[in-house]
PDB file of C-alpha atoms in Angstrom:
ATOM      1  CA  MET J 250      75.999 127.357  81.879  1.00 71.00           C
ATOM      2  CA  GLU J 251      74.171 127.255  85.206  1.00 85.00           C
ATOM      3  CA  ASP J 252      75.597 126.835  88.687  1.00 93.00           C
ATOM      4  CA  SER J 253      73.211 124.728  90.757  1.00 93.00           C
ATOM      5  CA  TYR J 254      75.870 124.168  93.446  1.00 95.00           C
ATOM      6  CA  ILE J 255      76.479 127.709  94.691  1.00 94.00           C
ATOM      7  CA  ARG J 256      73.498 127.408  97.057  1.00 93.00           C
ATOM      8  CA  PHE J 257      75.463 124.970  99.231  1.00 94.00           C
ATOM      9  CA  PHE J 258      78.262 127.475  99.824  1.00 94.00           C
ATOM     10  CA  ALA J 259      76.526 130.846  99.723  1.00 88.00           C
ATOM     11  CA  SER J 260      75.193 132.604 102.781  1.00 77.00           C
ATOM     12  CA  GLU J 261      71.977 134.621 102.570  1.00 72.00           C
ATOM     13  CA  ALA J 262      71.547 136.362  99.250  1.00 72.00           C
ATOM     14  CA  GLN J 263      72.584 140.001  99.304  1.00 78.00           C
ATOM     15  CA  LYS J 264      71.352 142.444  96.695  1.00 85.00           C
ATOM     16  CA  LYS J 265      74.258 143.970  94.777  1.00 89.00           C
ATOM     17  CA  PRO J 266      74.247 146.903  92.346  1.00 93.00           C
ATOM     18  CA  PRO J 267      73.723 145.929  88.681  1.00 94.00           C
ATOM     19  CA  VAL J 268      77.281 146.999  87.792  1.00 95.00           C
ATOM     20  CA  ILE J 269      78.703 144.478  90.293  1.00 95.00           C
ATOM     21  CA  ASN J 270      76.372 141.671  89.212  1.00 95.00           C
ATOM     22  CA  ARG J 271      77.232 142.097  85.547  1.00 97.00           C
ATOM     23  CA  ALA J 272      80.960 142.379  86.221  1.00 97.00           C
ATOM     24  CA  TYR J 273      80.919 139.181  88.275  1.00 96.00           C
ATOM     25  CA  TRP J 274      78.987 137.378  85.549  1.00 97.00           C
ATOM     26  CA  ALA J 275      81.501 138.489  82.896  1.00 98.00           C
ATOM     27  CA  ARG J 276      84.416 137.226  84.970  1.00 98.00           C
ATOM     28  CA  THR J 277      82.816 133.855  85.720  1.00 97.00           C
ATOM     29  CA  TYR J 278      81.562 133.329  82.178  1.00 97.00           C
ATOM     30  CA  ARG J 279      84.976 134.006  80.621  1.00 98.00           C
ATOM     31  CA  VAL J 280      86.802 131.779  83.117  1.00 98.00           C
ATOM     32  CA  TRP J 281      84.348 128.923  82.510  1.00 97.00           C
ATOM     33  CA  LYS J 282      84.520 129.289  78.721  1.00 97.00           C
ATOM     34  CA  THR J 283      88.317 129.176  78.841  1.00 97.00           C
ATOM     35  CA  LEU J 284      88.132 126.082  81.028  1.00 97.00           C
ATOM     36  CA  GLU J 285      85.705 124.428  78.604  1.00 96.00           C
ATOM     37  CA  GLU J 286      88.032 125.142  75.684  1.00 95.00           C
ATOM     38  CA  PHE J 287      90.912 123.644  77.653  1.00 97.00           C
ATOM     39  CA  LEU J 288      89.094 120.535  78.890  1.00 96.00           C
ATOM     40  CA  LYS J 289      87.454 119.544  75.602  1.00 91.00           C
ATOM     41  CA  GLN J 290      90.887 118.889  74.113  1.00 76.00           C
ATOM     42  CA  GLY J 291      91.385 115.608  76.021  1.00 81.00           C
ATOM     43  CA  ASN J 292      93.212 114.372  79.119  1.00 86.00           C
ATOM     44  CA  LYS J 293      93.895 117.506  81.173  1.00 94.00           C
ATOM     45  CA  GLN J 294      94.213 118.707  84.764  1.00 97.00           C
ATOM     46  CA  VAL J 295      93.333 121.981  86.495  1.00 98.00           C
ATOM     47  CA  ALA J 296      94.806 123.576  89.629  1.00 98.00           C
ATOM     48  CA  ASN J 297      92.887 126.463  91.202  1.00 98.00           C
ATOM     49  CA  LEU J 298      95.162 128.448  93.520  1.00 98.00           C
ATOM     50  CA  GLY J 299      93.221 130.246  96.246  1.00 98.00           C
ATOM     51  CA  ALA J 300      89.960 128.571  95.263  1.00 98.00           C
ATOM     52  CA  GLY J 301      87.926 129.525  98.320  1.00 97.00           C
ATOM     53  CA  TYR J 302      84.353 128.245  98.062  1.00 96.00           C
ATOM     54  CA  ASP J 303      84.432 128.084  94.287  1.00 97.00           C
ATOM     55  CA  THR J 304      82.050 125.574  92.653  1.00 97.00           C
ATOM     56  CA  THR J 305      83.715 125.259  89.251  1.00 98.00           C
ATOM     57  CA  PHE J 306      84.697 121.623  89.769  1.00 98.00           C
ATOM     58  CA  TRP J 307      81.074 120.496  90.137  1.00 97.00           C
ATOM     59  CA  VAL J 308      79.886 122.627  87.230  1.00 96.00           C
ATOM     60  CA  MET J 309      82.594 121.218  84.946  1.00 96.00           C
ATOM     61  CA  LYS J 310      82.242 117.652  86.230  1.00 95.00           C
ATOM     62  CA  ASN J 311      78.773 117.448  84.703  1.00 90.00           C
ATOM     63  CA  LYS J 312      80.168 118.162  81.252  1.00 93.00           C
ATOM     64  CA  PHE J 313      83.632 116.606  81.598  1.00 95.00           C
ATOM     65  CA  PRO J 314      83.257 113.522  83.822  1.00 93.00           C
ATOM     66  CA  LEU J 315      86.954 112.592  83.552  1.00 91.00           C
ATOM     67  CA  ILE J 316      88.152 115.952  84.878  1.00 94.00           C
ATOM     68  CA  LYS J 317      91.080 116.127  87.325  1.00 96.00           C
ATOM     69  CA  TYR J 318      90.582 119.276  89.415  1.00 98.00           C
ATOM     70  CA  LEU J 319      92.747 120.424  92.313  1.00 98.00           C
ATOM     71  CA  GLU J 320      92.005 123.294  94.705  1.00 98.00           C
ATOM     72  CA  VAL J 321      94.390 125.030  97.098  1.00 98.00           C
ATOM     73  CA  ASP J 322      93.550 127.357  99.967  1.00 98.00           C
ATOM     74  CA  PHE J 323      94.279 128.024 103.630  1.00 96.00           C
ATOM     75  CA  GLU J 324      93.699 125.129 106.008  1.00 95.00           C
ATOM     76  CA  GLU J 325      90.714 126.812 107.680  1.00 95.00           C
ATOM     77  CA  VAL J 326      89.007 127.418 104.333  1.00 96.00           C
ATOM     78  CA  CYS J 327      89.636 123.818 103.240  1.00 96.00           C
ATOM     79  CA  ARG J 328      88.288 122.472 106.522  1.00 94.00           C
ATOM     80  CA  LYS J 329      85.047 124.441 106.187  1.00 95.00           C
ATOM     81  CA  LYS J 330      84.663 123.558 102.524  1.00 96.00           C
ATOM     82  CA  LEU J 331      85.237 119.875 103.180  1.00 95.00           C
ATOM     83  CA  LYS J 332      82.560 119.944 105.891  1.00 94.00           C
ATOM     84  CA  ILE J 333      80.059 121.449 103.455  1.00 95.00           C
ATOM     85  CA  ILE J 334      80.946 118.877 100.803  1.00 96.00           C
ATOM     86  CA  SER J 335      80.599 116.007 103.268  1.00 94.00           C
ATOM     87  CA  ASN J 336      77.172 117.221 104.401  1.00 93.00           C
ATOM     88  CA  HIS J 337      75.656 117.314 100.899  1.00 95.00           C
ATOM     89  CA  PRO J 338      75.470 114.161  98.755  1.00 95.00           C
ATOM     90  CA  GLU J 339      74.993 116.321  95.653  1.00 96.00           C
ATOM     91  CA  LEU J 340      78.594 117.432  96.206  1.00 96.00           C
ATOM     92  CA  SER J 341      80.228 114.397  97.805  1.00 95.00           C
ATOM     93  CA  ASN J 342      78.820 111.918  95.269  1.00 94.00           C
ATOM     94  CA  CYS J 343      80.941 113.594  92.582  1.00 94.00           C
ATOM     95  CA  ILE J 344      84.135 112.680  94.458  1.00 94.00           C
ATOM     96  CA  ASP J 345      85.434 109.139  94.219  1.00 88.00           C
ATOM     97  CA  CYS J 346      86.816 108.662  97.731  1.00 88.00           C
ATOM     98  CA  ASP J 347      85.663 108.427 101.345  1.00 85.00           C
ATOM     99  CA  LEU J 348      85.684 111.913 102.911  1.00 86.00           C
ATOM    100  CA  ARG J 349      85.198 110.832 106.518  1.00 78.00           C
ATOM    101  CA  GLY J 350      87.919 112.024 108.888  1.00 75.00           C
ATOM    102  CA  LYS J 351      89.835 113.823 106.127  1.00 80.00           C
ATOM    103  CA  HIS J 352      91.515 117.223 106.421  1.00 83.00           C
ATOM    104  CA  GLU J 353      92.387 117.172 102.727  1.00 92.00           C
ATOM    105  CA  VAL J 354      91.141 115.285  99.671  1.00 95.00           C
ATOM    106  CA  VAL J 355      93.228 113.464  97.077  1.00 94.00           C
ATOM    107  CA  SER J 356      91.199 111.478  94.571  1.00 94.00           C
ATOM    108  CA  SER J 357      91.307 110.739  90.857  1.00 93.00           C
ATOM    109  CA  SER J 358      88.824 113.537  90.079  1.00 95.00           C
ATOM    110  CA  TYR J 359      89.012 116.130  92.882  1.00 96.00           C
ATOM    111  CA  CYS J 360      91.742 117.247  95.262  1.00 97.00           C
ATOM    112  CA  LEU J 361      91.473 119.782  98.075  1.00 97.00           C
ATOM    113  CA  VAL J 362      94.884 120.757  99.427  1.00 97.00           C
ATOM    114  CA  PRO J 363      95.441 123.046 102.429  1.00 97.00           C
ATOM    115  CA  ALA J 364      98.519 125.190 101.860  1.00 97.00           C
ATOM    116  CA  ASP J 365      99.985 128.674 102.190  1.00 97.00           C
ATOM    117  CA  LEU J 366     100.519 130.350  98.817  1.00 97.00           C
ATOM    118  CA  LYS J 367     103.272 132.418 100.419  1.00 97.00           C
ATOM    119  CA  ARG J 368     105.350 129.209 100.406  1.00 97.00           C
ATOM    120  CA  PRO J 369     105.322 128.446  96.685  1.00 97.00           C
ATOM    121  CA  GLN J 370     108.237 125.986  96.579  1.00 97.00           C
ATOM    122  CA  GLU J 371     106.737 123.958  99.413  1.00 97.00           C
ATOM    123  CA  LEU J 372     103.318 124.029  97.745  1.00 98.00           C
ATOM    124  CA  PHE J 373     104.558 122.879  94.345  1.00 98.00           C
ATOM    125  CA  ALA J 374     106.674 120.139  95.856  1.00 97.00           C
ATOM    126  CA  LYS J 375     103.374 118.737  97.144  1.00 97.00           C
ATOM    127  CA  LEU J 376     101.467 119.387  93.928  1.00 97.00           C
ATOM    128  CA  ARG J 377     104.016 117.394  91.949  1.00 96.00           C
ATOM    129  CA  THR J 378     103.146 114.348  94.057  1.00 96.00           C
ATOM    130  CA  ILE J 379      99.455 114.737  93.165  1.00 96.00           C
ATOM    131  CA  LEU J 380      99.444 116.078  89.608  1.00 97.00           C
ATOM    132  CA  ASN J 381     101.141 114.570  86.567  1.00 96.00           C
ATOM    133  CA  PRO J 382     103.647 117.222  85.424  1.00 93.00           C
ATOM    134  CA  GLU J 383     103.610 115.809  81.895  1.00 93.00           C
ATOM    135  CA  LEU J 384      99.883 116.344  81.393  1.00 96.00           C
ATOM    136  CA  PRO J 385      98.576 119.670  80.043  1.00 97.00           C
ATOM    137  CA  THR J 386      97.800 121.692  83.171  1.00 98.00           C
ATOM    138  CA  LEU J 387      95.859 124.918  83.591  1.00 98.00           C
ATOM    139  CA  PHE J 388      96.565 126.934  86.727  1.00 98.00           C
ATOM    140  CA  ILE J 389      93.926 129.459  87.806  1.00 98.00           C
ATOM    141  CA  ALA J 390      94.406 132.438  90.134  1.00 98.00           C
ATOM    142  CA  GLU J 391      91.372 134.714  90.449  1.00 98.00           C
ATOM    143  CA  CYS J 392      92.153 137.863  92.424  1.00 97.00           C
ATOM    144  CA  VAL J 393      94.873 135.984  94.313  1.00 97.00           C
ATOM    145  CA  LEU J 394      98.310 137.111  93.114  1.00 98.00           C
ATOM    146  CA  VAL J 395      97.599 140.751  93.918  1.00 97.00           C
ATOM    147  CA  TYR J 396      97.319 139.826  97.618  1.00 97.00           C
ATOM    148  CA  LEU J 397     100.858 138.410  97.630  1.00 97.00           C
ATOM    149  CA  ASP J 398     104.112 140.312  97.480  1.00 97.00           C
ATOM    150  CA  ALA J 399     105.852 140.217  94.106  1.00 97.00           C
ATOM    151  CA  GLN J 400     108.517 137.749  95.207  1.00 97.00           C
ATOM    152  CA  ASN J 401     105.997 135.095  96.229  1.00 97.00           C
ATOM    153  CA  SER J 402     103.568 135.638  93.355  1.00 98.00           C
ATOM    154  CA  ASN J 403     106.384 135.483  90.799  1.00 98.00           C
ATOM    155  CA  ALA J 404     107.626 132.293  92.426  1.00 98.00           C
ATOM    156  CA  LEU J 405     104.147 130.777  91.983  1.00 98.00           C
ATOM    157  CA  ILE J 406     104.124 131.717  88.303  1.00 98.00           C
ATOM    158  CA  GLN J 407     107.631 130.345  87.835  1.00 98.00           C
ATOM    159  CA  GLU J 408     106.761 127.063  89.552  1.00 98.00           C
ATOM    160  CA  ALA J 409     103.657 126.697  87.375  1.00 98.00           C
ATOM    161  CA  SER J 410     105.684 127.370  84.238  1.00 98.00           C
ATOM    162  CA  ALA J 411     107.955 124.433  85.128  1.00 98.00           C
ATOM    163  CA  PHE J 412     105.121 122.179  83.928  1.00 98.00           C
ATOM    164  CA  PRO J 413     106.144 121.805  80.266  1.00 97.00           C
ATOM    165  CA  ASN J 414     102.620 122.044  78.831  1.00 97.00           C
ATOM    166  CA  SER J 415     100.975 124.561  81.117  1.00 98.00           C
ATOM    167  CA  GLY J 416      98.810 127.620  81.166  1.00 98.00           C
ATOM    168  CA  PHE J 417      98.093 130.305  83.749  1.00 98.00           C
ATOM    169  CA  LEU J 418      94.660 131.965  83.812  1.00 98.00           C
ATOM    170  CA  VAL J 419      94.581 135.104  85.947  1.00 98.00           C
ATOM    171  CA  PHE J 420      92.026 137.668  87.068  1.00 98.00           C
ATOM    172  CA  ASP J 421      93.489 140.650  88.918  1.00 98.00           C
ATOM    173  CA  ILE J 422      93.273 144.341  89.769  1.00 98.00           C
ATOM    174  CA  ILE J 423      95.315 147.138  88.179  1.00 98.00           C
ATOM    175  CA  GLN J 424      95.681 150.938  88.153  1.00 98.00           C
ATOM    176  CA  PRO J 425      95.719 151.805  91.877  1.00 97.00           C
ATOM    177  CA  ASN J 426      97.186 155.258  91.254  1.00 96.00           C
ATOM    178  CA  ASP J 427      94.504 157.034  89.215  1.00 96.00           C
ATOM    179  CA  PRO J 428      91.527 158.721  90.958  1.00 96.00           C
ATOM    180  CA  PHE J 429      89.216 155.693  90.654  1.00 96.00           C
ATOM    181  CA  GLY J 430      92.009 153.354  91.715  1.00 97.00           C
ATOM    182  CA  ARG J 431      92.925 155.461  94.734  1.00 97.00           C
ATOM    183  CA  THR J 432      89.299 155.473  95.887  1.00 96.00           C
ATOM    184  CA  MET J 433      89.136 151.717  95.417  1.00 95.00           C
ATOM    185  CA  MET J 434      92.328 151.233  97.444  1.00 96.00           C
ATOM    186  CA  GLU J 435      91.078 153.529 100.233  1.00 96.00           C
ATOM    187  CA  ASN J 436      87.852 151.515 100.466  1.00 95.00           C
ATOM    188  CA  LEU J 437      89.794 148.269 100.649  1.00 95.00           C
ATOM    189  CA  HIS J 438      92.173 149.632 103.306  1.00 95.00           C
ATOM    190  CA  ALA J 439      89.197 150.800 105.374  1.00 97.00           C
ATOM    191  CA  ARG J 440      87.982 147.181 105.380  1.00 95.00           C
ATOM    192  CA  GLY J 441      91.419 145.912 106.398  1.00 96.00           C
ATOM    193  CA  VAL J 442      92.205 144.539 102.929  1.00 95.00           C
ATOM    194  CA  HIS J 443      95.752 145.113 101.656  1.00 94.00           C
ATOM    195  CA  LEU J 444      96.855 144.262  98.113  1.00 97.00           C
ATOM    196  CA  HIS J 445     100.564 143.729  98.638  1.00 96.00           C
ATOM    197  CA  GLY J 446     101.406 143.137  94.978  1.00 96.00           C
ATOM    198  CA  ILE J 447      99.354 145.706  93.121  1.00 97.00           C
ATOM    199  CA  TYR J 448     101.976 148.445  92.892  1.00 97.00           C
ATOM    200  CA  ASP J 449     104.653 146.193  91.396  1.00 97.00           C
ATOM    201  CA  TYR J 450     102.409 145.310  88.439  1.00 98.00           C
ATOM    202  CA  SER J 451      99.973 148.181  88.294  1.00 98.00           C
ATOM    203  CA  THR J 452      99.329 148.348  84.543  1.00 98.00           C
ATOM    204  CA  LEU J 453      98.167 146.010  81.815  1.00 98.00           C
ATOM    205  CA  GLU J 454     101.523 146.231  80.038  1.00 98.00           C
ATOM    206  CA  ALA J 455     103.473 145.480  83.224  1.00 98.00           C
ATOM    207  CA  ASN J 456     101.386 142.337  83.660  1.00 98.00           C
ATOM    208  CA  ARG J 457     101.955 141.265  80.064  1.00 98.00           C
ATOM    209  CA  GLU J 458     105.712 141.642  80.459  1.00 98.00           C
ATOM    210  CA  ARG J 459     105.591 139.775  83.752  1.00 98.00           C
ATOM    211  CA  TYR J 460     104.012 136.645  82.267  1.00 98.00           C
ATOM    212  CA  LEU J 461     106.245 136.787  79.199  1.00 98.00           C
ATOM    213  CA  GLU J 462     109.189 136.145  81.501  1.00 98.00           C
ATOM    214  CA  TYR J 463     107.813 132.638  82.089  1.00 98.00           C
ATOM    215  CA  PHE J 464     105.473 131.840  79.176  1.00 98.00           C
ATOM    216  CA  PRO J 465     106.079 132.444  75.453  1.00 98.00           C
ATOM    217  CA  ARG J 466     102.416 133.143  74.595  1.00 98.00           C
ATOM    218  CA  VAL J 467     100.531 135.736  76.631  1.00 98.00           C
ATOM    219  CA  GLN J 468      97.284 137.627  76.160  1.00 98.00           C
ATOM    220  CA  VAL J 469      96.170 140.281  78.668  1.00 98.00           C
ATOM    221  CA  LEU J 470      92.924 142.235  78.365  1.00 98.00           C
ATOM    222  CA  THR J 471      91.111 144.646  80.606  1.00 98.00           C
ATOM    223  CA  MET J 472      87.743 143.301  81.691  1.00 98.00           C
ATOM    224  CA  LEU J 473      86.149 146.027  79.588  1.00 98.00           C
ATOM    225  CA  GLU J 474      87.901 144.529  76.549  1.00 98.00           C
ATOM    226  CA  VAL J 475      86.868 141.030  77.658  1.00 98.00           C
ATOM    227  CA  TYR J 476      83.248 142.149  77.902  1.00 98.00           C
ATOM    228  CA  ASN J 477      83.260 143.926  74.541  1.00 97.00           C
ATOM    229  CA  GLN J 478      85.337 141.419  72.563  1.00 97.00           C
ATOM    230  CA  ALA J 479      85.516 137.998  74.249  1.00 97.00           C
ATOM    231  CA  LEU J 480      82.000 137.037  75.371  1.00 97.00           C
ATOM    232  CA  ASP J 481      79.228 135.330  73.448  1.00 96.00           C
ATOM    233  CA  SER J 482      76.942 138.048  72.078  1.00 96.00           C
ATOM    234  CA  LYS J 483      73.709 136.080  72.648  1.00 96.00           C
ATOM    235  CA  GLU J 484      74.601 135.343  76.258  1.00 95.00           C
ATOM    236  CA  LYS J 485      75.607 138.940  76.792  1.00 96.00           C
ATOM    237  CA  SER J 486      72.302 140.168  75.378  1.00 95.00           C
ATOM    238  CA  ARG J 487      70.405 137.778  77.632  1.00 95.00           C
ATOM    239  CA  ILE J 488      72.231 139.067  80.718  1.00 95.00           C
ATOM    240  CA  GLU J 489      71.737 142.698  79.727  1.00 95.00           C
ATOM    241  CA  HIS J 490      67.971 142.153  79.593  1.00 95.00           C
ATOM    242  CA  ILE J 491      67.781 140.606  83.057  1.00 94.00           C
ATOM    243  CA  GLU J 492      68.860 143.733  84.938  1.00 92.00           C
ATOM    244  CA  TRP J 493      68.985 147.292  83.643  1.00 91.00           C
ATOM    245  CA  LEU J 494      72.314 149.083  83.920  1.00 92.00           C
ATOM    246  CA  ASP J 495      72.636 152.791  83.241  1.00 90.00           C
ATOM    247  CA  GLU J 496      75.792 153.713  85.188  1.00 90.00           C
ATOM    248  CA  PHE J 497      78.006 153.410  82.111  1.00 94.00           C
ATOM    249  CA  GLU J 498      80.718 155.756  83.337  1.00 94.00           C
ATOM    250  CA  GLU J 499      81.105 153.704  86.525  1.00 95.00           C
ATOM    251  CA  TRP J 500      80.948 150.484  84.476  1.00 97.00           C
ATOM    252  CA  ASN J 501      83.742 151.582  82.144  1.00 97.00           C
ATOM    253  CA  LEU J 502      85.920 152.710  85.036  1.00 97.00           C
ATOM    254  CA  LEU J 503      85.362 149.554  87.062  1.00 97.00           C
ATOM    255  CA  MET J 504      85.996 147.179  84.175  1.00 98.00           C
ATOM    256  CA  SER J 505      89.134 149.084  83.163  1.00 98.00           C
ATOM    257  CA  HIS J 506      90.653 148.428  86.595  1.00 98.00           C
ATOM    258  CA  TYR J 507      90.538 144.652  86.276  1.00 98.00           C
ATOM    259  CA  ILE J 508      92.391 142.409  83.876  1.00 98.00           C
ATOM    260  CA  MET J 509      92.235 138.834  82.688  1.00 98.00           C
ATOM    261  CA  ALA J 510      95.394 137.150  81.451  1.00 98.00           C
ATOM    262  CA  ILE J 511      96.102 133.805  79.814  1.00 98.00           C
ATOM    263  CA  ALA J 512      99.695 132.599  79.485  1.00 98.00           C
ATOM    264  CA  CYS J 513     100.625 129.348  77.719  1.00 98.00           C
ATOM    265  CA  LYS J 514     103.612 127.196  76.838  1.00 98.00           C
ATOM    266  CA  GLY J 515     104.358 123.856  75.222  1.00 97.00           C
ATOM    267  CA  THR J 516     101.364 122.266  73.516  1.00 94.00           C
ATOM    268  CA  LEU J 517      98.829 124.503  75.231  1.00 95.00           C
ATOM    269  CA  GLU J 518      97.069 127.066  73.024  1.00 94.00           C
ATOM    270  CA  LEU J 519      94.383 129.200  74.698  1.00 96.00           C
ATOM    271  CA  LYS J 520      93.168 132.688  73.792  1.00 95.00           C
ATOM    272  CA  PHE J 521      90.249 134.911  74.767  1.00 96.00           C
ATOM    273  CA  THR J 522      89.707 136.208  71.221  1.00 86.00           C
TER     274      THR J 522
END
């Protein structure tokens, strides 16, 4: 699946090491495949928490024209994203409402909601006025929960689980206490980035137990396991031939410090493998 929309949101292309490029591809590919599996089952809705400048709505809209997709982020991010959307017909033509003078978007296909994820009850009170709680709903949080303290991130998960037929798809960081993890945390701190929730759920098993408190069916894999077990082999071979990667020790370490989780309840049944 190609993303012809990223060019509207991306700044100048920056060359990244092969290990980073392949890791990002694996994450995006698995998220999109899970979304495809979810959306092909009928009338569904998606809520991306902390969406940033993500383009998934437009990519999926081409294949699933009846999609209902909601994005949440800080007001400043939403304002900038809405400006970009408004300036490009390739983006705005996919949204069935007038965007002029808007600071948020609520339409039948796409919603862009400014909100603070550190106020989960307030956020979900608003989401319940936009989404249909009875419809199967997939919530997505990619490298978002780890930035919140445990109280707020658990409240988000709990609020999402109140939708009777819901799923939660998560990408996050783990293992901050081993040598590789400590180096990673030091680099983040040096850039002013603080992961407030990483120490409360620092292992794969701790994350599995966390989601089991709210959802009866949970699968959590390291990204190394996702890459080895849960990606299409032909696509993986194609990617591996585009750019040579020989830093396998770094690759294994990096991919072991990230997880992907899918938690489901009610009628929703999603798995990576």
